[in-house]
Amino acid sequence: MNLKLPNFLVVGFPKCGSTSIYYYLKEHPEIFLPSQKELHYFTYPIISKQNKGKGDKNIKQFHISSLEEYQKCFKSVKNEKAIGDVSPSYANYPEVYNSISERLGKNVKIIALLRDPIKRAYSNYLHLVREEREHLPFFEALQSEEDRKNKMYSDFWYYTFNSMYYDKIARLKDNFSDLLIVNFEDFVNNPAEGIKKIYNFLEVNPDFIPEKIDTHYNPGGVYKKNALTQFIFKPSPIKDMLKKLIPITSGMKQLKIKAIDKYRESTPPIDKNAENFLIEKFKEDVQKLDDNFNVKIHYWNRAFNKS
């Protein structure tokens, strides 16, 4: 068995663009990524226990639980310069950083994805609504977060927890020598420049351009409910079986986007009570990011950009 393991990780937080970056990186001839996008090997002992929310157990079955399974994900590595694992959950749990260092080495490169914390939280919420797992209004769902933590729901239900960045980024910086922070909004505004920065960071050919660089592989939003969109979004045993048998390629993702785009509806604005609650919740965290790590927040909520 080829025992090569990752020399870079893409971490971050749900709904921060890891799906698009996974497919852009996978196209590069000098980069190897497993056919499964999210492995969650290092966080498996923690997040595997978070399975009490609706649909949580179905999703957890795809996570990698053992070193042997993890190694198998990289058995097809040939002569690629950069070998990666795209698992957003790693950033959320600083207690696994030592395990990452011990297994992959302290010099493993870390790419951390960030997004406006309010938009990230709302996109996270809408994702669960699309899947018909979340039924509470957004503000009520925010108030239910601690209760859901206590009941051991998956952390995907923790809308504010997933948008608290500063302490986790600070710990990443303390634990790993090579850290690149990628701002989702900057990346979306100029994906060609954004992916070039990542290629430079990974020390692969920066002039390679992904074929579908303008494709947003996980557009999110709100869609009209019908048989097709329910099949696409709602978890089911049939879909689970298909995912195990057939890796989801970029072409398949593009077909899905094309099929459902005609059913996209206007995303309702965030409830003002929810927005005000989140501004208060995140403003200190965002300020520390801006002060200490020079994270570009000019595309984020205007309340964070007041002088």
PDB file of C-alpha atoms in Angstrom:
ATOM      1  CA  MET A   1       0.000   0.000   0.000  1.00  0.00           C
ATOM      2  CA  ASN A   2       1.213   3.493  -0.790  1.00  0.00           C
ATOM      3  CA  LEU A   3       1.758   5.065   2.628  1.00  0.00           C
ATOM      4  CA  LYS A   4       1.964   8.663   1.455  1.00  0.00           C
ATOM      5  CA  LEU A   5      -0.274  10.937   3.501  1.00  0.00           C
ATOM      6  CA  PRO A   6      -1.358  14.562   3.036  1.00  0.00           C
ATOM      7  CA  ASN A   7       1.150  17.396   3.086  1.00  0.00           C
ATOM      8  CA  PHE A   8      -1.648  19.965   3.062  1.00  0.00           C
ATOM      9  CA  LEU A   9      -5.116  20.317   4.587  1.00  0.00           C
ATOM     10  CA  VAL A  10      -8.003  22.548   3.572  1.00  0.00           C
ATOM     11  CA  VAL A  11      -9.844  23.348   6.775  1.00  0.00           C
ATOM     12  CA  GLY A  12     -12.320  26.001   7.789  1.00  0.00           C
ATOM     13  CA  PHE A  13     -15.993  26.048   8.485  1.00  0.00           C
ATOM     14  CA  PRO A  14     -19.107  24.688   6.710  1.00  0.00           C
ATOM     15  CA  LYS A  15     -20.444  26.820   3.856  1.00  0.00           C
ATOM     16  CA  CYS A  16     -17.138  28.652   3.330  1.00  0.00           C
ATOM     17  CA  GLY A  17     -16.462  27.366  -0.202  1.00  0.00           C
ATOM     18  CA  SER A  18     -14.564  24.137   0.419  1.00  0.00           C
ATOM     19  CA  THR A  19     -16.554  22.270  -2.264  1.00  0.00           C
ATOM     20  CA  SER A  20     -15.527  24.635  -5.059  1.00  0.00           C
ATOM     21  CA  ILE A  21     -11.904  24.729  -3.909  1.00  0.00           C
ATOM     22  CA  TYR A  22     -11.841  20.930  -3.741  1.00  0.00           C
ATOM     23  CA  TYR A  23     -12.823  20.633  -7.411  1.00  0.00           C
ATOM     24  CA  TYR A  24     -10.485  23.424  -8.531  1.00  0.00           C
ATOM     25  CA  LEU A  25      -7.551  21.789  -6.749  1.00  0.00           C
ATOM     26  CA  LYS A  26      -8.448  18.308  -7.971  1.00  0.00           C
ATOM     27  CA  GLU A  27      -8.022  19.429 -11.591  1.00  0.00           C
ATOM     28  CA  HIS A  28      -4.386  20.440 -11.067  1.00  0.00           C
ATOM     29  CA  PRO A  29      -2.007  17.738 -12.387  1.00  0.00           C
ATOM     30  CA  GLU A  30       0.467  18.295  -9.541  1.00  0.00           C
ATOM     31  CA  ILE A  31      -2.145  17.920  -6.795  1.00  0.00           C
ATOM     32  CA  PHE A  32      -3.699  14.726  -5.460  1.00  0.00           C
ATOM     33  CA  LEU A  33      -7.021  14.715  -3.643  1.00  0.00           C
ATOM     34  CA  PRO A  34      -9.032  11.604  -2.705  1.00  0.00           C
ATOM     35  CA  SER A  35     -12.237  10.895  -4.604  1.00  0.00           C
ATOM     36  CA  GLN A  36     -14.139  11.509  -1.347  1.00  0.00           C
ATOM     37  CA  LYS A  37     -14.158  15.226  -0.581  1.00  0.00           C
ATOM     38  CA  GLU A  38     -14.523  15.272   3.195  1.00  0.00           C
ATOM     39  CA  LEU A  39     -12.767  12.569   5.222  1.00  0.00           C
ATOM     40  CA  HIS A  40     -12.935  14.034   8.756  1.00  0.00           C
ATOM     41  CA  TYR A  41     -10.461  11.409   9.965  1.00  0.00           C
ATOM     42  CA  PHE A  42      -8.801  13.482  12.691  1.00  0.00           C
ATOM     43  CA  THR A  43     -12.078  14.739  14.126  1.00  0.00           C
ATOM     44  CA  TYR A  44     -13.927  11.425  13.829  1.00  0.00           C
ATOM     45  CA  PRO A  45     -13.627  10.549  17.559  1.00  0.00           C
ATOM     46  CA  ILE A  46     -15.403  13.832  18.367  1.00  0.00           C
ATOM     47  CA  ILE A  47     -17.949  14.369  15.626  1.00  0.00           C
ATOM     48  CA  SER A  48     -19.003  10.717  15.281  1.00  0.00           C
ATOM     49  CA  LYS A  49     -20.716  11.082  18.668  1.00  0.00           C
ATOM     50  CA  GLN A  50     -22.703  14.088  17.450  1.00  0.00           C
ATOM     51  CA  ASN A  51     -25.440  12.107  15.747  1.00  0.00           C
ATOM     52  CA  LYS A  52     -28.743  12.894  17.429  1.00  0.00           C
ATOM     53  CA  GLY A  53     -30.094  15.498  14.992  1.00  0.00           C
ATOM     54  CA  LYS A  54     -32.391  14.565  12.127  1.00  0.00           C
ATOM     55  CA  GLY A  55     -30.332  12.923   9.359  1.00  0.00           C
ATOM     56  CA  ASP A  56     -27.039  13.097  11.272  1.00  0.00           C
ATOM     57  CA  LYS A  57     -26.394   9.352  11.326  1.00  0.00           C
ATOM     58  CA  ASN A  58     -26.719   9.061   7.535  1.00  0.00           C
ATOM     59  CA  ILE A  59     -23.991  11.643   6.956  1.00  0.00           C
ATOM     60  CA  LYS A  60     -21.570  10.283   9.584  1.00  0.00           C
ATOM     61  CA  GLN A  61     -21.344   6.925   7.813  1.00  0.00           C
ATOM     62  CA  PHE A  62     -19.098   8.493   5.151  1.00  0.00           C
ATOM     63  CA  HIS A  63     -16.470   9.745   7.610  1.00  0.00           C
ATOM     64  CA  ILE A  64     -13.157   7.915   7.937  1.00  0.00           C
ATOM     65  CA  SER A  65     -12.671   6.246  11.323  1.00  0.00           C
ATOM     66  CA  SER A  66      -9.327   4.425  11.155  1.00  0.00           C
ATOM     67  CA  LEU A  67      -5.764   5.050   9.991  1.00  0.00           C
ATOM     68  CA  GLU A  68      -6.009   2.073   7.648  1.00  0.00           C
ATOM     69  CA  GLU A  69      -9.069   3.590   5.945  1.00  0.00           C
ATOM     70  CA  TYR A  70      -7.335   6.973   5.810  1.00  0.00           C
ATOM     71  CA  GLN A  71      -4.254   5.508   4.143  1.00  0.00           C
ATOM     72  CA  LYS A  72      -6.419   3.764   1.558  1.00  0.00           C
ATOM     73  CA  CYS A  73      -7.795   7.158   0.499  1.00  0.00           C
ATOM     74  CA  PHE A  74      -4.287   8.013  -0.742  1.00  0.00           C
ATOM     75  CA  LYS A  75      -3.289   4.682  -2.285  1.00  0.00           C
ATOM     76  CA  SER A  76      -3.499   6.146  -5.804  1.00  0.00           C
ATOM     77  CA  VAL A  77      -0.916   8.876  -5.154  1.00  0.00           C
ATOM     78  CA  LYS A  78       1.748   8.851  -7.854  1.00  0.00           C
ATOM     79  CA  ASN A  79       4.241  11.680  -8.236  1.00  0.00           C
ATOM     80  CA  GLU A  80       2.030  14.597  -7.254  1.00  0.00           C
ATOM     81  CA  LYS A  81       3.815  17.362  -5.351  1.00  0.00           C
ATOM     82  CA  ALA A  82       0.849  18.278  -3.160  1.00  0.00           C
ATOM     83  CA  ILE A  83      -1.347  15.690  -1.432  1.00  0.00           C
ATOM     84  CA  GLY A  84      -4.423  17.039   0.276  1.00  0.00           C
ATOM     85  CA  ASP A  85      -7.365  16.387   2.545  1.00  0.00           C
ATOM     86  CA  VAL A  86     -10.323  18.811   2.378  1.00  0.00           C
ATOM     87  CA  SER A  87     -12.115  18.441   5.731  1.00  0.00           C
ATOM     88  CA  PRO A  88     -13.580  21.663   7.153  1.00  0.00           C
ATOM     89  CA  SER A  89     -14.174  20.179  10.622  1.00  0.00           C
ATOM     90  CA  TYR A  90     -10.464  20.141  11.492  1.00  0.00           C
ATOM     91  CA  ALA A  91     -10.432  23.893  12.166  1.00  0.00           C
ATOM     92  CA  ASN A  92     -13.290  23.670  14.644  1.00  0.00           C
ATOM     93  CA  TYR A  93     -11.496  21.427  17.128  1.00  0.00           C
ATOM     94  CA  PRO A  94      -8.081  22.670  18.297  1.00  0.00           C
ATOM     95  CA  GLU A  95      -7.804  19.570  20.485  1.00  0.00           C
ATOM     96  CA  VAL A  96      -6.974  17.530  17.339  1.00  0.00           C
ATOM     97  CA  TYR A  97      -4.157  19.803  16.139  1.00  0.00           C
ATOM     98  CA  ASN A  98      -1.549  17.754  18.026  1.00  0.00           C
ATOM     99  CA  SER A  99      -2.807  14.566  16.384  1.00  0.00           C
ATOM    100  CA  ILE A 100      -2.518  16.222  12.974  1.00  0.00           C
ATOM    101  CA  SER A 101       1.063  17.315  13.727  1.00  0.00           C
ATOM    102  CA  GLU A 102       2.044  13.873  15.009  1.00  0.00           C
ATOM    103  CA  ARG A 103       0.598  12.059  11.997  1.00  0.00           C
ATOM    104  CA  LEU A 104       1.343  14.516   9.173  1.00  0.00           C
ATOM    105  CA  GLY A 105       4.192  16.582  10.621  1.00  0.00           C
ATOM    106  CA  LYS A 106       4.255  20.109  11.981  1.00  0.00           C
ATOM    107  CA  ASN A 107       5.164  21.451   8.522  1.00  0.00           C
ATOM    108  CA  VAL A 108       1.904  20.312   6.928  1.00  0.00           C
ATOM    109  CA  LYS A 109       0.437  23.274   5.054  1.00  0.00           C
ATOM    110  CA  ILE A 110      -2.927  24.558   6.266  1.00  0.00           C
ATOM    111  CA  ILE A 111      -5.427  26.465   4.104  1.00  0.00           C
ATOM    112  CA  ALA A 112      -8.149  27.997   6.276  1.00  0.00           C
ATOM    113  CA  LEU A 113     -11.346  29.268   4.638  1.00  0.00           C
ATOM    114  CA  LEU A 114     -13.333  32.137   6.170  1.00  0.00           C
ATOM    115  CA  ARG A 115     -16.572  33.872   5.215  1.00  0.00           C
ATOM    116  CA  ASP A 116     -18.752  36.692   6.574  1.00  0.00           C
ATOM    117  CA  PRO A 117     -19.860  34.917   9.771  1.00  0.00           C
ATOM    118  CA  ILE A 118     -23.481  36.051   9.461  1.00  0.00           C
ATOM    119  CA  LYS A 119     -23.845  34.949   5.841  1.00  0.00           C
ATOM    120  CA  ARG A 120     -22.061  31.706   6.670  1.00  0.00           C
ATOM    121  CA  ALA A 121     -24.487  31.000   9.541  1.00  0.00           C
ATOM    122  CA  TYR A 122     -27.532  31.786   7.402  1.00  0.00           C
ATOM    123  CA  SER A 123     -26.259  29.671   4.498  1.00  0.00           C
ATOM    124  CA  ASN A 124     -25.662  26.832   6.967  1.00  0.00           C
ATOM    125  CA  TYR A 125     -29.260  27.207   8.184  1.00  0.00           C
ATOM    126  CA  LEU A 126     -30.693  27.258   4.645  1.00  0.00           C
ATOM    127  CA  HIS A 127     -28.747  24.102   3.816  1.00  0.00           C
ATOM    128  CA  LEU A 128     -30.552  22.220   6.579  1.00  0.00           C
ATOM    129  CA  VAL A 129     -33.877  23.753   5.526  1.00  0.00           C
ATOM    130  CA  ARG A 130     -33.334  22.491   1.952  1.00  0.00           C
ATOM    131  CA  GLU A 131     -32.701  19.034   3.340  1.00  0.00           C
ATOM    132  CA  GLU A 132     -35.968  19.255   5.314  1.00  0.00           C
ATOM    133  CA  ARG A 133     -34.050  18.722   8.548  1.00  0.00           C
ATOM    134  CA  GLU A 134     -34.389  22.215  10.014  1.00  0.00           C
ATOM    135  CA  HIS A 135     -37.944  23.399  10.668  1.00  0.00           C
ATOM    136  CA  LEU A 136     -37.495  26.316  13.063  1.00  0.00           C
ATOM    137  CA  PRO A 137     -37.360  29.959  11.928  1.00  0.00           C
ATOM    138  CA  PHE A 138     -33.749  31.205  11.861  1.00  0.00           C
ATOM    139  CA  PHE A 139     -33.902  33.272  15.047  1.00  0.00           C
ATOM    140  CA  GLU A 140     -35.514  30.423  16.979  1.00  0.00           C
ATOM    141  CA  ALA A 141     -32.920  28.012  15.612  1.00  0.00           C
ATOM    142  CA  LEU A 142     -30.150  30.295  16.893  1.00  0.00           C
ATOM    143  CA  GLN A 143     -31.727  30.254  20.346  1.00  0.00           C
ATOM    144  CA  SER A 144     -31.841  26.442  20.223  1.00  0.00           C
ATOM    145  CA  GLU A 145     -28.119  25.977  19.599  1.00  0.00           C
ATOM    146  CA  GLU A 146     -27.048  25.256  23.189  1.00  0.00           C
ATOM    147  CA  ASP A 147     -29.894  22.791  23.632  1.00  0.00           C
ATOM    148  CA  ARG A 148     -28.896  21.014  20.439  1.00  0.00           C
ATOM    149  CA  LYS A 149     -25.284  20.847  21.622  1.00  0.00           C
ATOM    150  CA  ASN A 150     -26.408  19.292  24.881  1.00  0.00           C
ATOM    151  CA  LYS A 151     -28.502  16.768  22.967  1.00  0.00           C
ATOM    152  CA  MET A 152     -25.466  15.916  20.776  1.00  0.00           C
ATOM    153  CA  TYR A 153     -26.751  17.078  17.420  1.00  0.00           C
ATOM    154  CA  SER A 154     -24.114  17.231  14.684  1.00  0.00           C
ATOM    155  CA  ASP A 155     -22.051  20.422  14.828  1.00  0.00           C
ATOM    156  CA  PHE A 156     -23.546  21.385  11.454  1.00  0.00           C
ATOM    157  CA  TRP A 157     -26.536  22.575  13.507  1.00  0.00           C
ATOM    158  CA  TYR A 158     -24.311  24.925  15.566  1.00  0.00           C
ATOM    159  CA  TYR A 159     -24.791  28.081  13.533  1.00  0.00           C
ATOM    160  CA  THR A 160     -22.837  30.458  15.784  1.00  0.00           C
ATOM    161  CA  PHE A 161     -20.132  27.960  16.812  1.00  0.00           C
ATOM    162  CA  ASN A 162     -19.204  27.456  13.160  1.00  0.00           C
ATOM    163  CA  SER A 163     -18.881  31.225  12.668  1.00  0.00           C
ATOM    164  CA  MET A 164     -16.558  31.927  15.616  1.00  0.00           C
ATOM    165  CA  TYR A 165     -13.150  32.057  13.944  1.00  0.00           C
ATOM    166  CA  TYR A 166     -10.570  33.983  15.910  1.00  0.00           C
ATOM    167  CA  ASP A 167      -9.503  31.534  18.623  1.00  0.00           C
ATOM    168  CA  LYS A 168      -9.367  28.660  16.160  1.00  0.00           C
ATOM    169  CA  ILE A 169      -7.269  30.597  13.650  1.00  0.00           C
ATOM    170  CA  ALA A 170      -4.943  31.756  16.445  1.00  0.00           C
ATOM    171  CA  ARG A 171      -4.472  28.143  17.556  1.00  0.00           C
ATOM    172  CA  LEU A 172      -3.832  27.019  13.980  1.00  0.00           C
ATOM    173  CA  LYS A 173      -1.175  29.713  13.638  1.00  0.00           C
ATOM    174  CA  ASP A 174       0.454  28.615  16.892  1.00  0.00           C
ATOM    175  CA  ASN A 175       0.495  24.949  15.895  1.00  0.00           C
ATOM    176  CA  PHE A 176       1.452  25.040  12.221  1.00  0.00           C
ATOM    177  CA  SER A 177       4.226  26.939  10.489  1.00  0.00           C
ATOM    178  CA  ASP A 178       2.471  27.357   7.110  1.00  0.00           C
ATOM    179  CA  LEU A 179      -1.021  28.875   7.271  1.00  0.00           C
ATOM    180  CA  LEU A 180      -2.871  30.541   4.401  1.00  0.00           C
ATOM    181  CA  ILE A 181      -6.150  32.310   5.205  1.00  0.00           C
ATOM    182  CA  VAL A 182      -8.539  32.467   2.239  1.00  0.00           C
ATOM    183  CA  ASN A 183     -11.447  34.894   2.362  1.00  0.00           C
ATOM    184  CA  PHE A 184     -14.487  33.387   0.631  1.00  0.00           C
ATOM    185  CA  GLU A 185     -15.786  36.724  -0.645  1.00  0.00           C
ATOM    186  CA  ASP A 186     -12.424  37.720  -2.116  1.00  0.00           C
ATOM    187  CA  PHE A 187     -12.122  34.310  -3.741  1.00  0.00           C
ATOM    188  CA  VAL A 188     -15.591  34.489  -5.322  1.00  0.00           C
ATOM    189  CA  ASN A 189     -14.929  37.980  -6.691  1.00  0.00           C
ATOM    190  CA  ASN A 190     -11.736  36.821  -8.422  1.00  0.00           C
ATOM    191  CA  PRO A 191     -11.460  33.011  -8.406  1.00  0.00           C
ATOM    192  CA  ALA A 192      -8.584  32.933 -10.928  1.00  0.00           C
ATOM    193  CA  GLU A 193      -6.432  35.129  -8.680  1.00  0.00           C
ATOM    194  CA  GLY A 194      -7.594  33.277  -5.577  1.00  0.00           C
ATOM    195  CA  ILE A 195      -6.708  29.829  -6.871  1.00  0.00           C
ATOM    196  CA  LYS A 196      -3.342  31.132  -8.099  1.00  0.00           C
ATOM    197  CA  LYS A 197      -2.493  32.230  -4.531  1.00  0.00           C
ATOM    198  CA  ILE A 198      -3.354  28.753  -3.305  1.00  0.00           C
ATOM    199  CA  TYR A 199      -1.242  27.122  -6.022  1.00  0.00           C
ATOM    200  CA  ASN A 200       1.701  29.336  -5.061  1.00  0.00           C
ATOM    201  CA  PHE A 201       1.225  28.422  -1.420  1.00  0.00           C
ATOM    202  CA  LEU A 202       1.254  24.711  -2.328  1.00  0.00           C
ATOM    203  CA  GLU A 203       4.339  25.225  -4.545  1.00  0.00           C
ATOM    204  CA  VAL A 204       2.722  23.830  -7.680  1.00  0.00           C
ATOM    205  CA  ASN A 205       2.463  25.420 -11.109  1.00  0.00           C
ATOM    206  CA  PRO A 206       0.537  28.677 -10.470  1.00  0.00           C
ATOM    207  CA  ASP A 207      -0.295  29.200 -14.145  1.00  0.00           C
ATOM    208  CA  PHE A 208      -2.646  26.227 -14.370  1.00  0.00           C
ATOM    209  CA  ILE A 209      -6.263  27.372 -14.764  1.00  0.00           C
ATOM    210  CA  PRO A 210      -9.121  25.003 -13.829  1.00  0.00           C
ATOM    211  CA  GLU A 211     -11.492  24.396 -16.727  1.00  0.00           C
ATOM    212  CA  LYS A 212     -14.558  25.509 -14.761  1.00  0.00           C
ATOM    213  CA  ILE A 213     -12.997  28.291 -12.697  1.00  0.00           C
ATOM    214  CA  ASP A 214     -16.218  30.325 -12.792  1.00  0.00           C
ATOM    215  CA  THR A 215     -18.393  27.445 -11.557  1.00  0.00           C
ATOM    216  CA  HIS A 216     -19.606  27.760  -7.974  1.00  0.00           C
ATOM    217  CA  TYR A 217     -20.029  24.092  -7.049  1.00  0.00           C
ATOM    218  CA  ASN A 218     -22.232  24.589  -4.007  1.00  0.00           C
ATOM    219  CA  PRO A 219     -24.405  27.629  -4.775  1.00  0.00           C
ATOM    220  CA  GLY A 220     -26.840  27.187  -1.881  1.00  0.00           C
ATOM    221  CA  GLY A 221     -29.916  29.400  -1.645  1.00  0.00           C
ATOM    222  CA  VAL A 222     -33.613  28.557  -1.779  1.00  0.00           C
ATOM    223  CA  TYR A 223     -35.374  26.349  -4.343  1.00  0.00           C
ATOM    224  CA  LYS A 224     -38.942  25.548  -5.294  1.00  0.00           C
ATOM    225  CA  LYS A 225     -39.998  22.269  -3.725  1.00  0.00           C
ATOM    226  CA  ASN A 226     -40.744  19.520  -6.252  1.00  0.00           C
ATOM    227  CA  ALA A 227     -39.791  15.889  -6.888  1.00  0.00           C
ATOM    228  CA  LEU A 228     -36.404  16.789  -8.408  1.00  0.00           C
ATOM    229  CA  THR A 229     -35.262  19.255  -5.766  1.00  0.00           C
ATOM    230  CA  GLN A 230     -36.442  16.950  -3.000  1.00  0.00           C
ATOM    231  CA  PHE A 231     -34.429  14.097  -4.508  1.00  0.00           C
ATOM    232  CA  ILE A 232     -31.362  16.333  -4.872  1.00  0.00           C
ATOM    233  CA  PHE A 233     -31.438  17.875  -1.415  1.00  0.00           C
ATOM    234  CA  LYS A 234     -33.243  15.507   0.935  1.00  0.00           C
ATOM    235  CA  PRO A 235     -31.050  12.748   2.428  1.00  0.00           C
ATOM    236  CA  SER A 236     -32.207   9.236   1.582  1.00  0.00           C
ATOM    237  CA  PRO A 237     -30.921   5.636   1.767  1.00  0.00           C
ATOM    238  CA  ILE A 238     -30.844   5.446  -2.065  1.00  0.00           C
ATOM    239  CA  LYS A 239     -28.608   8.504  -2.292  1.00  0.00           C
ATOM    240  CA  ASP A 240     -26.404   7.155   0.491  1.00  0.00           C
ATOM    241  CA  MET A 241     -25.920   3.901  -1.422  1.00  0.00           C
ATOM    242  CA  LEU A 242     -25.115   5.761  -4.652  1.00  0.00           C
ATOM    243  CA  LYS A 243     -22.539   7.956  -2.908  1.00  0.00           C
ATOM    244  CA  LYS A 244     -20.740   4.877  -1.650  1.00  0.00           C
ATOM    245  CA  LEU A 245     -20.660   3.291  -5.107  1.00  0.00           C
ATOM    246  CA  ILE A 246     -20.019   6.330  -7.311  1.00  0.00           C
ATOM    247  CA  PRO A 247     -17.676   9.198  -6.370  1.00  0.00           C
ATOM    248  CA  ILE A 248     -19.231  12.601  -7.105  1.00  0.00           C
ATOM    249  CA  THR A 249     -17.187  14.176  -9.906  1.00  0.00           C
ATOM    250  CA  SER A 250     -17.071  17.821 -10.935  1.00  0.00           C
ATOM    251  CA  GLY A 251     -19.089  16.921 -14.045  1.00  0.00           C
ATOM    252  CA  MET A 252     -21.828  15.381 -11.927  1.00  0.00           C
ATOM    253  CA  LYS A 253     -21.862  18.477  -9.711  1.00  0.00           C
ATOM    254  CA  GLN A 254     -22.253  20.704 -12.784  1.00  0.00           C
ATOM    255  CA  LEU A 255     -25.160  18.610 -14.065  1.00  0.00           C
ATOM    256  CA  LYS A 256     -26.877  18.926 -10.697  1.00  0.00           C
ATOM    257  CA  ILE A 257     -26.422  22.704 -10.671  1.00  0.00           C
ATOM    258  CA  LYS A 258     -27.818  22.977 -14.202  1.00  0.00           C
ATOM    259  CA  ALA A 259     -30.797  20.748 -13.390  1.00  0.00           C
ATOM    260  CA  ILE A 260     -31.927  22.694 -10.322  1.00  0.00           C
ATOM    261  CA  ASP A 261     -31.003  26.234 -11.360  1.00  0.00           C
ATOM    262  CA  LYS A 262     -34.386  26.805 -13.023  1.00  0.00           C
ATOM    263  CA  TYR A 263     -36.066  26.175  -9.666  1.00  0.00           C
ATOM    264  CA  ARG A 264     -34.002  28.687  -7.719  1.00  0.00           C
ATOM    265  CA  GLU A 265     -36.041  31.284  -5.850  1.00  0.00           C
ATOM    266  CA  SER A 266     -35.111  34.564  -4.211  1.00  0.00           C
ATOM    267  CA  THR A 267     -33.431  33.987  -0.880  1.00  0.00           C
ATOM    268  CA  PRO A 268     -35.472  35.663   1.872  1.00  0.00           C
ATOM    269  CA  PRO A 269     -33.547  38.295   3.837  1.00  0.00           C
ATOM    270  CA  ILE A 270     -32.231  37.406   7.256  1.00  0.00           C
ATOM    271  CA  ASP A 271     -34.707  38.187  10.003  1.00  0.00           C
ATOM    272  CA  LYS A 272     -33.659  41.481  11.650  1.00  0.00           C
ATOM    273  CA  ASN A 273     -33.773  39.998  15.138  1.00  0.00           C
ATOM    274  CA  ALA A 274     -31.456  37.229  14.002  1.00  0.00           C
ATOM    275  CA  GLU A 275     -29.106  39.639  12.237  1.00  0.00           C
ATOM    276  CA  ASN A 276     -28.847  41.950  15.264  1.00  0.00           C
ATOM    277  CA  PHE A 277     -28.276  38.967  17.533  1.00  0.00           C
ATOM    278  CA  LEU A 278     -25.445  37.730  15.297  1.00  0.00           C
ATOM    279  CA  ILE A 279     -23.831  41.158  14.959  1.00  0.00           C
ATOM    280  CA  GLU A 280     -23.540  41.335  18.748  1.00  0.00           C
ATOM    281  CA  LYS A 281     -22.376  37.733  18.907  1.00  0.00           C
ATOM    282  CA  PHE A 282     -19.613  38.102  16.332  1.00  0.00           C
ATOM    283  CA  LYS A 283     -18.414  41.714  16.426  1.00  0.00           C
ATOM    284  CA  GLU A 284     -15.589  41.197  18.951  1.00  0.00           C
ATOM    285  CA  ASP A 285     -14.423  38.038  17.187  1.00  0.00           C
ATOM    286  CA  VAL A 286     -14.382  39.821  13.808  1.00  0.00           C
ATOM    287  CA  GLN A 287     -12.520  42.805  15.243  1.00  0.00           C
ATOM    288  CA  LYS A 288      -9.790  40.538  16.599  1.00  0.00           C
ATOM    289  CA  LEU A 289      -9.472  38.829  13.214  1.00  0.00           C
ATOM    290  CA  ASP A 290      -9.063  42.206  11.546  1.00  0.00           C
ATOM    291  CA  ASP A 291      -6.582  43.486  14.134  1.00  0.00           C
ATOM    292  CA  ASN A 292      -4.398  40.396  14.447  1.00  0.00           C
ATOM    293  CA  PHE A 293      -4.567  38.546  11.148  1.00  0.00           C
ATOM    294  CA  ASN A 294      -5.456  41.285   8.675  1.00  0.00           C
ATOM    295  CA  VAL A 295      -8.456  39.312   7.451  1.00  0.00           C
ATOM    296  CA  LYS A 296     -10.214  41.328   4.768  1.00  0.00           C
ATOM    297  CA  ILE A 297     -13.674  42.073   6.141  1.00  0.00           C
ATOM    298  CA  HIS A 298     -14.719  44.837   3.726  1.00  0.00           C
ATOM    299  CA  TYR A 299     -17.204  42.481   2.038  1.00  0.00           C
ATOM    300  CA  TRP A 300     -18.689  41.409   5.375  1.00  0.00           C
ATOM    301  CA  ASN A 301     -21.694  42.850   7.170  1.00  0.00           C
ATOM    302  CA  ARG A 302     -21.481  46.641   7.298  1.00  0.00           C
ATOM    303  CA  ALA A 303     -21.798  46.601  11.080  1.00  0.00           C
ATOM    304  CA  PHE A 304     -18.323  45.010  11.227  1.00  0.00           C
ATOM    305  CA  ASN A 305     -16.775  47.729   9.068  1.00  0.00           C
ATOM    306  CA  LYS A 306     -17.677  50.763  11.162  1.00  0.00           C
ATOM    307  CA  SER A 307     -14.682  52.889  12.085  1.00  0.00           C
TER     308      SER A 307
END
